[in-house]
Amino acid sequence: MIKYRLDFAKKYLDDAIELFNNKKFNSSASRAYYASYQAMWAALGDPKEGKIWRHLAIIKHFVRGYWFAPNHPASGPGLLEDKRLPLRRLYSYRIKSDYDAIDIDQHNLEQLLNVVEQLMNIIDKKGGG
Protein backbone atom coordinates (compact mmCIF):
# COMPACT_ATOMS: atom_id res chain seq x y z
CA MET A 1 0.00 0.00 0.00
CA ILE A 2 1.19 3.51 -0.74
CA LYS A 3 0.66 5.21 2.60
CA TYR A 4 1.19 8.79 1.48
CA ARG A 5 -1.56 8.40 -1.14
CA LEU A 6 -3.95 7.05 1.49
CA ASP A 7 -3.06 9.98 3.75
CA PHE A 8 -3.91 12.38 0.90
CA ALA A 9 -7.14 10.49 0.28
CA LYS A 10 -8.16 10.98 3.91
CA LYS A 11 -7.37 14.71 3.71
CA TYR A 12 -9.41 15.00 0.52
CA LEU A 13 -12.31 13.21 2.19
CA ASP A 14 -12.14 15.59 5.15
CA ASP A 15 -12.23 18.49 2.67
CA ALA A 16 -15.19 16.92 0.85
CA ILE A 17 -17.13 16.55 4.11
CA GLU A 18 -16.37 20.13 5.13
CA LEU A 19 -17.49 21.40 1.73
CA PHE A 20 -20.65 19.27 1.95
CA ASN A 21 -21.44 20.66 5.41
CA ASN A 22 -21.06 24.16 3.95
CA LYS A 23 -23.51 23.25 1.16
CA LYS A 24 -20.84 23.45 -1.54
CA PHE A 25 -21.99 20.22 -3.13
CA ASN A 26 -20.22 20.53 -6.48
CA SER A 27 -16.85 21.17 -4.86
CA SER A 28 -17.56 18.39 -2.39
CA ALA A 29 -18.25 15.93 -5.22
CA SER A 30 -14.95 16.77 -6.88
CA ARG A 31 -12.94 16.36 -3.66
CA ALA A 32 -14.81 13.15 -2.79
CA TYR A 33 -13.99 11.64 -6.16
CA TYR A 34 -10.31 12.46 -5.82
CA ALA A 35 -10.36 11.04 -2.29
CA SER A 36 -11.60 7.76 -3.76
CA TYR A 37 -9.10 7.94 -6.64
CA GLN A 38 -6.12 8.43 -4.31
CA ALA A 39 -7.41 5.71 -1.97
CA MET A 40 -7.76 3.22 -4.83
CA TRP A 41 -4.27 4.14 -6.07
CA ALA A 42 -2.94 3.59 -2.55
CA ALA A 43 -4.48 0.11 -2.49
CA LEU A 44 -3.46 -0.92 -6.01
CA GLY A 45 0.01 0.54 -5.99
CA ASP A 46 1.58 2.37 -8.91
CA PRO A 47 0.54 1.32 -12.41
CA LYS A 48 3.09 -0.41 -14.60
CA GLU A 49 5.66 1.47 -16.64
CA GLY A 50 5.42 4.69 -14.61
CA LYS A 51 2.04 5.65 -16.03
CA ILE A 52 -0.90 7.08 -14.11
CA TRP A 53 -4.17 5.31 -13.44
CA ARG A 54 -6.97 6.21 -15.83
CA HIS A 55 -10.19 7.08 -14.04
CA LEU A 56 -12.49 4.25 -15.11
CA ALA A 57 -9.64 1.74 -15.26
CA ILE A 58 -8.71 2.32 -11.63
CA ILE A 59 -12.28 1.53 -10.58
CA LYS A 60 -12.24 -1.67 -12.65
CA HIS A 61 -8.98 -2.86 -11.11
CA PHE A 62 -9.95 -1.85 -7.59
CA VAL A 63 -13.27 -3.71 -7.50
CA ARG A 64 -11.62 -6.89 -8.83
CA GLY A 65 -9.99 -7.21 -5.42
CA TYR A 66 -6.73 -8.79 -6.55
CA TRP A 67 -4.85 -6.19 -4.53
CA PHE A 68 -5.89 -8.02 -1.35
CA ALA A 69 -6.81 -11.47 -2.76
CA PRO A 70 -4.31 -12.29 -5.52
CA ASN A 71 -5.79 -15.76 -6.11
CA HIS A 72 -9.27 -14.44 -6.95
CA PRO A 73 -10.25 -15.53 -10.50
CA ALA A 74 -9.56 -12.97 -13.22
CA SER A 75 -13.05 -13.45 -14.68
CA GLY A 76 -16.44 -13.12 -13.06
CA PRO A 77 -17.53 -10.57 -10.49
CA GLY A 78 -14.96 -8.69 -8.46
CA LEU A 79 -14.76 -9.02 -4.71
CA LEU A 80 -15.87 -5.40 -4.28
CA GLU A 81 -18.41 -5.39 -7.09
CA ASP A 82 -20.93 -3.54 -4.91
CA LYS A 83 -18.62 -0.50 -5.05
CA ARG A 84 -18.35 -0.33 -8.87
CA LEU A 85 -21.58 1.55 -9.57
CA PRO A 86 -21.25 4.06 -6.70
CA LEU A 87 -17.65 4.82 -7.72
CA ARG A 88 -18.66 5.31 -11.34
CA ARG A 89 -21.52 7.54 -10.18
CA LEU A 90 -19.09 9.60 -8.11
CA TYR A 91 -16.83 9.92 -11.16
CA SER A 92 -19.78 11.13 -13.24
CA TYR A 93 -20.65 13.65 -10.51
CA ARG A 94 -17.09 14.95 -10.69
CA ILE A 95 -17.43 15.38 -14.46
CA LYS A 96 -20.81 17.09 -14.10
CA SER A 97 -19.44 19.36 -11.42
CA ASP A 98 -16.08 20.28 -12.95
CA TYR A 99 -16.88 20.32 -16.67
CA ASP A 100 -20.62 20.48 -17.24
CA ALA A 101 -21.44 22.99 -14.46
CA ILE A 102 -24.47 20.99 -13.37
CA ASP A 103 -25.65 21.16 -9.75
CA ILE A 104 -25.03 18.01 -7.74
CA ASP A 105 -27.86 16.42 -5.74
CA GLN A 106 -27.25 16.69 -1.99
CA HIS A 107 -28.93 13.41 -1.00
CA ASN A 108 -27.10 11.28 -3.56
CA LEU A 109 -23.79 12.95 -2.78
CA GLU A 110 -24.24 12.23 0.93
CA GLN A 111 -24.62 8.52 0.12
CA LEU A 112 -21.50 8.63 -2.04
CA LEU A 113 -19.50 10.29 0.73
CA ASN A 114 -20.43 7.29 2.87
CA VAL A 115 -19.14 4.98 0.12
CA VAL A 116 -15.79 6.80 0.11
CA GLU A 117 -15.59 6.39 3.90
CA GLN A 118 -16.31 2.67 3.45
CA LEU A 119 -13.53 2.50 0.86
CA MET A 120 -11.04 3.98 3.31
CA ASN A 121 -12.08 1.45 5.95
CA ILE A 122 -11.74 -1.46 3.51
CA ILE A 123 -8.28 -0.33 2.47
CA ASP A 124 -7.19 0.23 6.08
CA LYS A 125 -8.40 -3.27 6.95
CA LYS A 126 -7.11 -5.19 3.92
CA GLY A 127 -3.95 -3.28 3.03
CA GLY A 128 -2.99 -3.33 -0.59
CA GLY A 129 -0.44 -3.20 -3.41
C-alpha angles and dihedrals in degrees: 000000000000102000098191090056091051089049089053090047091055091049090050090050091051088051091048092052092048091050090047091051088052090052093247092135099165093052089044091054091052094049091044092053092050090047088057092044093053091044092052090047089051090053097043098041124221118329118249123277095020094287127138126249114262112229102246093033093058090055091050093051094042097053091048087072098213089130089074101019108038093176094059110120115264091228130056127038120341122243091247097039091136088068096054098082096042091049092049089048090052089050090052090049089054090052092047091048101043102033111017097041092223120152115251120231112248097213096050092044091053089056091049092051086057089052090054090051089051089051091055091050092049092050092046089051100042102032116209152209 
